Short mmCIF file of C-alpha atoms in Angstrom, two decimals:
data_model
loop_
_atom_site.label_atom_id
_atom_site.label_comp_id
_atom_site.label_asym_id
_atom_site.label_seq_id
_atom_site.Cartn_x
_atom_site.Cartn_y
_atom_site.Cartn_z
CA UNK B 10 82.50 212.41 102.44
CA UNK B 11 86.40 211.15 102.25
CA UNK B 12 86.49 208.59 103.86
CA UNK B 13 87.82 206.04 101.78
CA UNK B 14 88.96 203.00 102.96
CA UNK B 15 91.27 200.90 100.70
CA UNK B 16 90.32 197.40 99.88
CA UNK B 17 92.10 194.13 100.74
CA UNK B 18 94.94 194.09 97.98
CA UNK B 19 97.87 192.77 99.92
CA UNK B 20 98.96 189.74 97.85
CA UNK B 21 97.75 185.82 99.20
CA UNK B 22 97.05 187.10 102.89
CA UNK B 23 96.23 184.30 105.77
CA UNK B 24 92.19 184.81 105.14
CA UNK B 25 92.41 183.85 101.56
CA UNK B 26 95.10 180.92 102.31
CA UNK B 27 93.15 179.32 105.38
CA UNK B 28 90.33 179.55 103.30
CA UNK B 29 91.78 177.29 100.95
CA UNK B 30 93.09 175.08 103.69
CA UNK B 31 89.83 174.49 105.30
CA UNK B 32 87.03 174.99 102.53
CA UNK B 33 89.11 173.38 99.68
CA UNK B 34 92.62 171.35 100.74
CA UNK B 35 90.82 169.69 103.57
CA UNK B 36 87.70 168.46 101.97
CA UNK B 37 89.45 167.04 99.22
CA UNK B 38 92.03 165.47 101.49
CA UNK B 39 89.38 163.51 103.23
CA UNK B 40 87.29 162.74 100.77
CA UNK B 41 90.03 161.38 98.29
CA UNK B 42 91.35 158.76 102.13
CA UNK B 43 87.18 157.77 102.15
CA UNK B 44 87.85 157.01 98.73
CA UNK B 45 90.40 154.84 98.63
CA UNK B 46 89.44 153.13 101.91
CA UNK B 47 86.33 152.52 100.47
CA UNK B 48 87.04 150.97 96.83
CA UNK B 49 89.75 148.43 99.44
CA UNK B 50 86.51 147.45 101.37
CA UNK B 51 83.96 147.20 99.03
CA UNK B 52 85.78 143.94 97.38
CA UNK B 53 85.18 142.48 100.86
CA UNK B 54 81.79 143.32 101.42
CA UNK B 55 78.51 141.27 100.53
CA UNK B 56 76.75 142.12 97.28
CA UNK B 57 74.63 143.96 97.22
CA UNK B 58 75.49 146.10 100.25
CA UNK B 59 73.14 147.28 103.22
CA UNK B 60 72.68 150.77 101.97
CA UNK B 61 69.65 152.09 104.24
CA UNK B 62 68.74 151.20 108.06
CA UNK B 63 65.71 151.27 110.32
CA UNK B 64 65.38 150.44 113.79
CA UNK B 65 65.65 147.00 113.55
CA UNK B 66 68.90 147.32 111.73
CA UNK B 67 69.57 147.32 108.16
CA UNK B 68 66.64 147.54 105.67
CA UNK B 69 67.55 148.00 102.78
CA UNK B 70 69.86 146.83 99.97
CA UNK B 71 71.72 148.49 96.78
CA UNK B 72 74.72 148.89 94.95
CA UNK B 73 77.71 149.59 96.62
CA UNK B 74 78.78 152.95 94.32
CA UNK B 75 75.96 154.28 96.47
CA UNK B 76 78.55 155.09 99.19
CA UNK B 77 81.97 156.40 96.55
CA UNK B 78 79.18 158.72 94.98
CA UNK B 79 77.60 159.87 98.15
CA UNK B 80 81.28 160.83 99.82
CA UNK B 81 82.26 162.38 96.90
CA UNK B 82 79.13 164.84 96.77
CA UNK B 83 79.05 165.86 100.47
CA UNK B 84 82.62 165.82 100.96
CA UNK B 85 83.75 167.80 97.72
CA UNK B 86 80.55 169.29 95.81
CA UNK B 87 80.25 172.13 98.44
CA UNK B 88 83.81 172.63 98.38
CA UNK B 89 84.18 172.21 94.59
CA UNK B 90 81.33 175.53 94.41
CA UNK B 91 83.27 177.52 97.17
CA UNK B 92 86.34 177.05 94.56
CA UNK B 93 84.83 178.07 91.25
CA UNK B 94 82.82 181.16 93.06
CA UNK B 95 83.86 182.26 96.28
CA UNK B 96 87.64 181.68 95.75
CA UNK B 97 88.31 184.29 93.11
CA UNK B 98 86.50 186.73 95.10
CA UNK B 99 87.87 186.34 98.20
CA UNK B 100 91.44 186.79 95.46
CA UNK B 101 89.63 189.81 94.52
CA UNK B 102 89.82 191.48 97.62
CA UNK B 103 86.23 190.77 99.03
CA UNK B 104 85.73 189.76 102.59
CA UNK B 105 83.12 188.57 105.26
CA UNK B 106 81.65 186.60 107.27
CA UNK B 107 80.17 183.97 105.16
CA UNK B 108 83.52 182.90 103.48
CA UNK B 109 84.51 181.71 106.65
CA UNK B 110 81.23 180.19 107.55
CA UNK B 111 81.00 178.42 104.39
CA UNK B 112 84.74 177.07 104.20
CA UNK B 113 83.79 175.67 107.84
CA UNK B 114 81.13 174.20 106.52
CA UNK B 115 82.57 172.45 104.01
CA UNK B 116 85.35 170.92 105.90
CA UNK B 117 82.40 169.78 108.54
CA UNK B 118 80.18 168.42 105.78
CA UNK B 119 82.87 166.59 104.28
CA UNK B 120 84.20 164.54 107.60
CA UNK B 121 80.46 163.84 108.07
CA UNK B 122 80.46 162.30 104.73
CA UNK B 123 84.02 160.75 104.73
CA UNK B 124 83.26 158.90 107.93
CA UNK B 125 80.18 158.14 108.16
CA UNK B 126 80.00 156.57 104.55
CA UNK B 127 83.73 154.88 105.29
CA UNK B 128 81.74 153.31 108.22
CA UNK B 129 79.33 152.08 106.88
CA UNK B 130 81.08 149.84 104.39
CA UNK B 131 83.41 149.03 107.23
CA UNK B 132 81.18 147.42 109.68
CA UNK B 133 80.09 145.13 106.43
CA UNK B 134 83.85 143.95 105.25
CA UNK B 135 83.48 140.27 105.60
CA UNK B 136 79.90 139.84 106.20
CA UNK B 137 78.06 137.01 103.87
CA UNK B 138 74.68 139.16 103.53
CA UNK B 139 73.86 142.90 103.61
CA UNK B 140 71.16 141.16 106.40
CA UNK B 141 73.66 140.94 108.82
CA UNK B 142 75.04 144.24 108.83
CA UNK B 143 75.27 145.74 112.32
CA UNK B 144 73.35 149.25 113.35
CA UNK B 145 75.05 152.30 112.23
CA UNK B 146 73.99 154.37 115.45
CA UNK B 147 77.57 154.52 116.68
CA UNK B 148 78.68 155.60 113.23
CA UNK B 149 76.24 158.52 112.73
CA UNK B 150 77.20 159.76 116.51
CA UNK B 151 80.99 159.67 115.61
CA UNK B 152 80.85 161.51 112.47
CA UNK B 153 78.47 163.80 113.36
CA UNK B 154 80.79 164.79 116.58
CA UNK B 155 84.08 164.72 114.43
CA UNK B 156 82.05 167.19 111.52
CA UNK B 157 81.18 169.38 115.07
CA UNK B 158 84.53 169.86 116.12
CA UNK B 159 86.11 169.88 112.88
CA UNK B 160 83.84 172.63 111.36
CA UNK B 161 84.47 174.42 115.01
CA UNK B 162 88.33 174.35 114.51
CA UNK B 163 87.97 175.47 110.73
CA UNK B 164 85.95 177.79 111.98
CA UNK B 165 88.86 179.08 114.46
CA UNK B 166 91.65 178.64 112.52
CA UNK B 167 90.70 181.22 109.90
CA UNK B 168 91.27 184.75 110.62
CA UNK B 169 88.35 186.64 111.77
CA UNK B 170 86.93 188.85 108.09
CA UNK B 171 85.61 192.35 108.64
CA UNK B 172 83.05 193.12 106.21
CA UNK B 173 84.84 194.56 103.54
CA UNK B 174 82.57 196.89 101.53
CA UNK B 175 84.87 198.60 98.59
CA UNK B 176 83.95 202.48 98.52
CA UNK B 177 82.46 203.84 95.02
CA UNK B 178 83.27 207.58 93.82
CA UNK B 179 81.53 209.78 96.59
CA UNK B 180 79.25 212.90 95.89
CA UNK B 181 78.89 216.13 97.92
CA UNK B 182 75.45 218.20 98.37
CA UNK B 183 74.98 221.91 99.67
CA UNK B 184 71.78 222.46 101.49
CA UNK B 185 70.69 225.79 102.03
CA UNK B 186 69.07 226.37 105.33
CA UNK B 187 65.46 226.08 104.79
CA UNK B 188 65.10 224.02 101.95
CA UNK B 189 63.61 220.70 101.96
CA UNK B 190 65.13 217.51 100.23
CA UNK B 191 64.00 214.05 99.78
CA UNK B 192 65.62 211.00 97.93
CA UNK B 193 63.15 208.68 96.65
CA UNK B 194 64.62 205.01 95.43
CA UNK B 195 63.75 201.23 94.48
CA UNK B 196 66.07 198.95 95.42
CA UNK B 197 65.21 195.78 92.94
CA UNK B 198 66.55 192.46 92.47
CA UNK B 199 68.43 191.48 89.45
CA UNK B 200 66.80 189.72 86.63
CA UNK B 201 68.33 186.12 87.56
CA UNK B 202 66.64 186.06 91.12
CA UNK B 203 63.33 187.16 89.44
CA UNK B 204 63.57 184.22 87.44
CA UNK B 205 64.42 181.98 90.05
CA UNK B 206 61.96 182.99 92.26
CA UNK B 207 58.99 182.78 89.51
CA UNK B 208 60.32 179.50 88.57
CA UNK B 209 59.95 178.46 92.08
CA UNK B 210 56.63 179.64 92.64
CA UNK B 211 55.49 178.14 89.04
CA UNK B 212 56.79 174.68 89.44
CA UNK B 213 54.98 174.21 93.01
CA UNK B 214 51.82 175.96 91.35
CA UNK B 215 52.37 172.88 88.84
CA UNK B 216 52.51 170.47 91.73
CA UNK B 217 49.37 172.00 93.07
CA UNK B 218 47.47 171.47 90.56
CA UNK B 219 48.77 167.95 89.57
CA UNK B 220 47.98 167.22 93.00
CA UNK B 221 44.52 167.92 92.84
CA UNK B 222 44.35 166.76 89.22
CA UNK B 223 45.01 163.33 90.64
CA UNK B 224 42.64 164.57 93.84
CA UNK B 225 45.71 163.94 96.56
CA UNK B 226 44.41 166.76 98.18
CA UNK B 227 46.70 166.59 101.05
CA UNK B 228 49.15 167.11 98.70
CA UNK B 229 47.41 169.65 96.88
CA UNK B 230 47.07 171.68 99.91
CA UNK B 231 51.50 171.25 100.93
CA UNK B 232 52.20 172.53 97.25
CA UNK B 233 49.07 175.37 97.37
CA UNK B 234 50.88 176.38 101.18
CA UNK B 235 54.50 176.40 99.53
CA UNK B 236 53.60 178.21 96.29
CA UNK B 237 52.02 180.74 98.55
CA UNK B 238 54.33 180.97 101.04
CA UNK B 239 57.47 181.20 98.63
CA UNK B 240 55.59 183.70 96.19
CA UNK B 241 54.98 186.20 99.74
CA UNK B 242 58.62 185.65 100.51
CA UNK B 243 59.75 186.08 96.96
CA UNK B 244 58.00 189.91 97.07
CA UNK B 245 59.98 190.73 99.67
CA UNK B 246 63.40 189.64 97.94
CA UNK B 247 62.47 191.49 94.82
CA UNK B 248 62.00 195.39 95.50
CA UNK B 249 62.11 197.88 98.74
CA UNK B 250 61.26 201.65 98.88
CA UNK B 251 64.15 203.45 99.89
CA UNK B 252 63.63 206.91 100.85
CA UNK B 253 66.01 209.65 102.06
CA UNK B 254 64.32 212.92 104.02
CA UNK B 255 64.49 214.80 106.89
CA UNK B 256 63.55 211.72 109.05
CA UNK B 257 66.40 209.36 108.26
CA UNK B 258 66.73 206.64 106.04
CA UNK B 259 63.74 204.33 105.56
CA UNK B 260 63.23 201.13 103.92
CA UNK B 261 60.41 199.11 103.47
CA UNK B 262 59.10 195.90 101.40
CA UNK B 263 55.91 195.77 99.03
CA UNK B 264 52.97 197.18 101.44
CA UNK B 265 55.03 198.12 104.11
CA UNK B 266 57.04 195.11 104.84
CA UNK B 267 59.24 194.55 105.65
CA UNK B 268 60.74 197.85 107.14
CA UNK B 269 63.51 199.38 108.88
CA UNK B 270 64.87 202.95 109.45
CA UNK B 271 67.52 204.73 110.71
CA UNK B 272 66.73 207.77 112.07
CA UNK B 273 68.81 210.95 110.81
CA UNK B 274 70.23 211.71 114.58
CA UNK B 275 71.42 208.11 114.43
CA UNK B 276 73.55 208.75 111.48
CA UNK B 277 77.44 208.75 111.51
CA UNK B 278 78.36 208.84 107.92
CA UNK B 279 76.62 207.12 104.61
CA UNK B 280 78.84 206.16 102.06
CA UNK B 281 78.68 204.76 98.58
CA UNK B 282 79.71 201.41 98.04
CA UNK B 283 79.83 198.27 95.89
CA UNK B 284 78.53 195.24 97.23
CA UNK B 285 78.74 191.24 96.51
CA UNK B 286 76.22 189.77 97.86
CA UNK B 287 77.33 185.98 98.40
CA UNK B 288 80.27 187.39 99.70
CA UNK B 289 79.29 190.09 102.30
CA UNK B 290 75.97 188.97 103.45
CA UNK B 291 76.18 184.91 102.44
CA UNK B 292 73.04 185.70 99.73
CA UNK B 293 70.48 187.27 98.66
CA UNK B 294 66.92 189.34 100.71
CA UNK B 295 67.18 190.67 104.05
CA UNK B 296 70.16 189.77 105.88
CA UNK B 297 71.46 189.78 108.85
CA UNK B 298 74.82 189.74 109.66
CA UNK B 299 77.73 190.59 112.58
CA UNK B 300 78.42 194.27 111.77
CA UNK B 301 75.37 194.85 109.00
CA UNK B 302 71.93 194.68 108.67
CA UNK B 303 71.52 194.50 104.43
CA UNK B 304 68.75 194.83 102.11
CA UNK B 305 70.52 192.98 99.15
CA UNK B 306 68.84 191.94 96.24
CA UNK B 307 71.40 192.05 94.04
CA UNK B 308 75.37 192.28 93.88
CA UNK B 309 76.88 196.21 92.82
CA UNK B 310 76.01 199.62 94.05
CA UNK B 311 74.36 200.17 97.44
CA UNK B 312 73.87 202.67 99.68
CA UNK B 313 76.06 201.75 103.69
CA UNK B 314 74.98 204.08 106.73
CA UNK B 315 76.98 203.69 109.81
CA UNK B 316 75.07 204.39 112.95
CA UNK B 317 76.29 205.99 116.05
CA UNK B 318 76.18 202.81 117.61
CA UNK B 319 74.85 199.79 116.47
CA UNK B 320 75.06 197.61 112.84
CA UNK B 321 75.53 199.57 109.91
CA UNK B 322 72.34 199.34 107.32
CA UNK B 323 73.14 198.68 103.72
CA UNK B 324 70.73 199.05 101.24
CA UNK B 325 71.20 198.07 97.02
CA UNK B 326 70.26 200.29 95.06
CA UNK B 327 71.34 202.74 92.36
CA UNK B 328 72.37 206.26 92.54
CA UNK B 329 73.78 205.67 96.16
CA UNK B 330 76.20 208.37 96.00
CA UNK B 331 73.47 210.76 95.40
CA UNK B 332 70.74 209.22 98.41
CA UNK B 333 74.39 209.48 101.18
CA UNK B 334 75.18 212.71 99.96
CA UNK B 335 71.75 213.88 100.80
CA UNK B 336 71.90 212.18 104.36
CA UNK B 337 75.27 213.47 104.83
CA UNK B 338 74.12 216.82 103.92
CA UNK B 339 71.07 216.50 106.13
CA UNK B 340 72.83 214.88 108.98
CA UNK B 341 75.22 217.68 109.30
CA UNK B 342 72.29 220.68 108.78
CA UNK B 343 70.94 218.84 111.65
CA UNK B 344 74.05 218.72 113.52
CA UNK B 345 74.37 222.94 113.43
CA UNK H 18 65.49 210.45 92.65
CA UNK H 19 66.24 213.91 94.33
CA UNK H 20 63.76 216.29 94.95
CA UNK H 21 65.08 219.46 96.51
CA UNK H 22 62.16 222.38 97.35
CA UNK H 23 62.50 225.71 98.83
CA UNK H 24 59.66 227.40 100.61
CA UNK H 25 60.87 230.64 101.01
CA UNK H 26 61.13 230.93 97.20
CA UNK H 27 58.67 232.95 95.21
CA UNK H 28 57.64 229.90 93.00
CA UNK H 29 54.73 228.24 94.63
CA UNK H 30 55.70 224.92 96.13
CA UNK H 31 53.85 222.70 93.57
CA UNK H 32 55.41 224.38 90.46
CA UNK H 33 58.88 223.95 92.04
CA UNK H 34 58.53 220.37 92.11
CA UNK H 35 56.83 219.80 88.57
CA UNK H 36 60.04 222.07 87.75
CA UNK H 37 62.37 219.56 88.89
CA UNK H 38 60.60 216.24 88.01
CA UNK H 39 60.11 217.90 84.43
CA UNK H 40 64.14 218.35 84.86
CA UNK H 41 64.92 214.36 85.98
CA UNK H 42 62.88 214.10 82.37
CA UNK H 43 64.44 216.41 80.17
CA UNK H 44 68.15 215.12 81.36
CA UNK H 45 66.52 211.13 80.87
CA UNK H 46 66.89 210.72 84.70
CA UNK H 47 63.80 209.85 83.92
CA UNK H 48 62.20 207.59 81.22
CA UNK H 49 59.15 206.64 79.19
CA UNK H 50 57.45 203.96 81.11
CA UNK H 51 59.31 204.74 84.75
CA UNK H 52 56.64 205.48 87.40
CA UNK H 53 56.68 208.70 89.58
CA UNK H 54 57.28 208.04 93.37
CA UNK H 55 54.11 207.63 94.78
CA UNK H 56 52.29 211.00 95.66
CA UNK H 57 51.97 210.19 99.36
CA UNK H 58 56.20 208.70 99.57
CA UNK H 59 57.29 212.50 98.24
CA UNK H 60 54.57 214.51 100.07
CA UNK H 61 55.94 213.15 103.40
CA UNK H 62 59.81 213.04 102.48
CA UNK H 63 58.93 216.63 102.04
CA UNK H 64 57.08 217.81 104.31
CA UNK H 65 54.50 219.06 102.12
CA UNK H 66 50.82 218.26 101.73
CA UNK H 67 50.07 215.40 99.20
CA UNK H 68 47.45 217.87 97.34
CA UNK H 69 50.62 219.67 96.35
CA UNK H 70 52.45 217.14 95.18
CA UNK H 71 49.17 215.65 93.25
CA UNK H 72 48.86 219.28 91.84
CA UNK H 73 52.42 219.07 90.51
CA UNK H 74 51.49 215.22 89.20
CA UNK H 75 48.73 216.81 87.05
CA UNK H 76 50.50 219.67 85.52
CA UNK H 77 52.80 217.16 84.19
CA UNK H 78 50.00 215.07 82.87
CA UNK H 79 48.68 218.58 81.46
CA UNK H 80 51.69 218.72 79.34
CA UNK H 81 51.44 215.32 78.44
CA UNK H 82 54.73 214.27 80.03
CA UNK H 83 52.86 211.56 82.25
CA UNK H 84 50.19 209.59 82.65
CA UNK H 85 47.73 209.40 85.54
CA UNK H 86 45.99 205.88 86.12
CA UNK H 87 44.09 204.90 88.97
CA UNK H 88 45.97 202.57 90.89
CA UNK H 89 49.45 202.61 88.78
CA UNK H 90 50.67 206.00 90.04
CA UNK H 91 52.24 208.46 87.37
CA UNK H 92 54.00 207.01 84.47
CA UNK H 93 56.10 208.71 82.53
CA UNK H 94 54.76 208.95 78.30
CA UNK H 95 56.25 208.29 74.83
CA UNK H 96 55.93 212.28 74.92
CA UNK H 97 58.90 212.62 77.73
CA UNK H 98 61.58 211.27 74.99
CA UNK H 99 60.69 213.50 72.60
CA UNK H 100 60.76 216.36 75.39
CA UNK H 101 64.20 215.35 76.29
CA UNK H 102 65.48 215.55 72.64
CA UNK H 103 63.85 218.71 72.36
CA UNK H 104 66.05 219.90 75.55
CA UNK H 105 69.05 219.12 73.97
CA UNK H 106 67.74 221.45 70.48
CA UNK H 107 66.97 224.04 72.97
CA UNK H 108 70.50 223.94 74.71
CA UNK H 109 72.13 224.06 71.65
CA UNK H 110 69.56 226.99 70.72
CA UNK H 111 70.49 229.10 73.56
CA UNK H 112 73.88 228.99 73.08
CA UNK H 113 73.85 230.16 69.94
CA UNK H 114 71.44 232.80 71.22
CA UNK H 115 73.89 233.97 73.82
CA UNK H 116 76.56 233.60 71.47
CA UNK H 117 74.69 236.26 69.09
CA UNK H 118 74.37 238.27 71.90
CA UNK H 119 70.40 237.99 71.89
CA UNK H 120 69.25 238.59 75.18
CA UNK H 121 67.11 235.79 76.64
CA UNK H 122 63.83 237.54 76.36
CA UNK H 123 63.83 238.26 72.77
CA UNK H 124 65.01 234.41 72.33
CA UNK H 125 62.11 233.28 74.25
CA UNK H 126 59.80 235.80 72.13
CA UNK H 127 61.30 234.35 69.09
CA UNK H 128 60.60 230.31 69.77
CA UNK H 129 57.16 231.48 71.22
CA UNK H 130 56.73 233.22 67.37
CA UNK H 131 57.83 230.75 65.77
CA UNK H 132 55.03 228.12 67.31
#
């Protein structure tokens, strides 16, 4: 194994500064014009304000900081996130696809926000009561179409991000002709997602029981379905078999699932690397992204295959240099 | 974990692999309280039949390295920390052994003596 490929250093590059543009700059800009446009209006609008609608119009009344508050979360708290975390990564020299997504997402969430909030204390400017506020149907069209296009063109504007998986120190393995190898792994989550995930599981288990405590068994029943549903899920998130041999590469979930392999004549080259999970895959579990299928529970070493054709599979999990020497090593005894 | 066998060595198949799980052990690849890949996982990454690989699972209970429970696989004992501390005396041993000029057997005769 040499290949080594050298990752992103080159100083402020146009991934990392349309980024900021569109996930950051642009957010803010908008939300900061909502804003203002809204504290001119909201002088000039009944009090209290027609905060929530039905079909028959507006149906419901509140304080007008409802809609300051409300821009200011969609339109910046995504954004405000993507700048404490995903910034100083992408500074760091990580790339992929769901730094783009996400900045494009930002920029849409925050024009839905901007506008449609900046509507609706619009159509009210002058108005005696909240009860004669107009329907907002028009309003929720136009911002969702301008959050469309502008989350499209943020999308487009940023330079496309290969995956960008930083090599780790690479190992080399002799096999002699007939001998038989196997490398046997866990790939397991890191102790904050275990957490999380139990947490999860043991608040809706709380629910449940409340639920049927104060016999709403409907409700009982949602939670019960939830609990159960997230605690299956939550199995598969925290550990996978991985297993090295004469077969391929094969990993599987708790009991089997979930799986996938790659078989050894499939192989190109396995490799080492380090991993960041938001980064690279947009989270953690089984992921699918353009390029990669990845099994990542947690951020650091992992194990990348590259097939002949078709995604690469990357799998967390320690000792990787050791599991793609051995399918290196096995590819090419295969190859002879 | 890598497990490496060779069949067309003299050592029987079972005793090379308790040979190099007792190895992962003595080098603290392997801990007290880490479980063993299950039986049936290395018996098929290896091409070998699972009573083989149980057979090498027991001689490392034998010794006391592991423990065998029914339904929690092999887990490695208390017993395995002291055995890798002991490897490390024994290194240091044989060097001095070599450095004596002592061949190997008569080292091995003179630990077995002194038990």
């Amino acid at each position: 194994m040499t290949e080594n490929r050298e990752p992103t250093t080159a100083a402020p590059d146009r991934a990392v500064t349309m980024f900021g543009y569109v996930g950051i700059a642009a957010p803010g800009f908008l939300t900061v014009a909502a804003l203002i446009a809204q504290l001119l209006w909201i002088p000039q609008a009944p009090n209290p304000i027609a905060v929530h609608w039905g079909s028959n119009g507006a149906d419901g009344a509140g304080s007008a900081w409802v809609y300051p508050i409300s821009t200011l979360l969609l339109g910046f708290g995504l954004s405000a996130w993507l700048w404490a975390t995903a910034l100083p990564r992408l500074r760091r020299g990580s790339r992929g696809w769901s730094f783009r997504m996400l900045a494009a997402l930002a920029a849409g969430l925050a024009t839905f926000g901007s506008v449609l909030m900046s509507w609706c204390v619009r159509i009210q400017v002058g108005l005696d009561s909240w009860h004669d506020a107009p329907g907002i149907l028009a309003g929720v069209i136009v911002s969702m179409t301008l959050a469309a296009a502008v989350g499209i063109v943020g999308w487009y504007v940023q330079p496309k991000q290969q995956l960008e998986l930083a090599a780790l120190p690479q190992t080399h393995l002799d096999l002699a002709q007939g001998e038989r190898a196997a490398w046997l792994g866990v790939a397991r989550a890191g102790r904050g997602s275990v957490y999380l995930l139990a947490g999860i599981t043991a608040v809706l288990a709380v629910c449940a029981v409340a639920a049927w405590v104060a016999a709403e068994y409907a409700l009982m029943w949602i939670m019960f379905g939830s609990a159960a549903v997230v605690a299956v899920s939550a199995m598969a998130m925290l550990e996978a078999d991985v297993r090295v041999d004469a077969q391929g590469l094969d990993v599987r979930g708790p009991a089997g699932w979930p799986h996938t392999r790659v078989p050894l004549g499939e192989v190109a080259s396995a490799a080492a690397v380090t991993v960041e999970a938001f980064g690279a895959f947009g989270g953690w579990g089984w992921r699918r992204v353009p390029g990669a299928l990845g099994v990542v529970l947690r951020s650091g070493e992992a194990l990348r295959v590259e097939r002949k054709e078709g995604p690469a599979l990357v799998v967390t999990v320690d000792d990787a240099a050791t599991a793609a020497a051995l399918l290196e090593a096995l590819a090419a005894r295969a190859g002879d | 974990m890598l497990l490496r066998i060779d069949p067309e060595s003299a050592d029987p198949l079972f005793a090379q692999l308790a040979a190099a799980l007792r190895a992962q052990i003595a080098n603290g690849d392997l801990r007290e309280g880490d479980r063993l890949p299950a039986a049936r996982d290395v018996a098929s990454g290896l091409g070998v039949n699972l009573h083989t690989v149980l057979h090498a699972y027991q001689e490392l209970r034998d010794e006391g390295l592991v423990d065998l429970r029914r339904g929690r696989g092999a887990v490695v004992t208390a017993q395995a920390q002291a055995a890798e501390q002991l490897q490390r005396d024994i290194a240091e041993l044989g060097q001095r052994a070599r450095r004596l000029g002592m061949s190997p057997a008569t080292a091995a005769g003179l630990l077995r003596a002194a038990m």
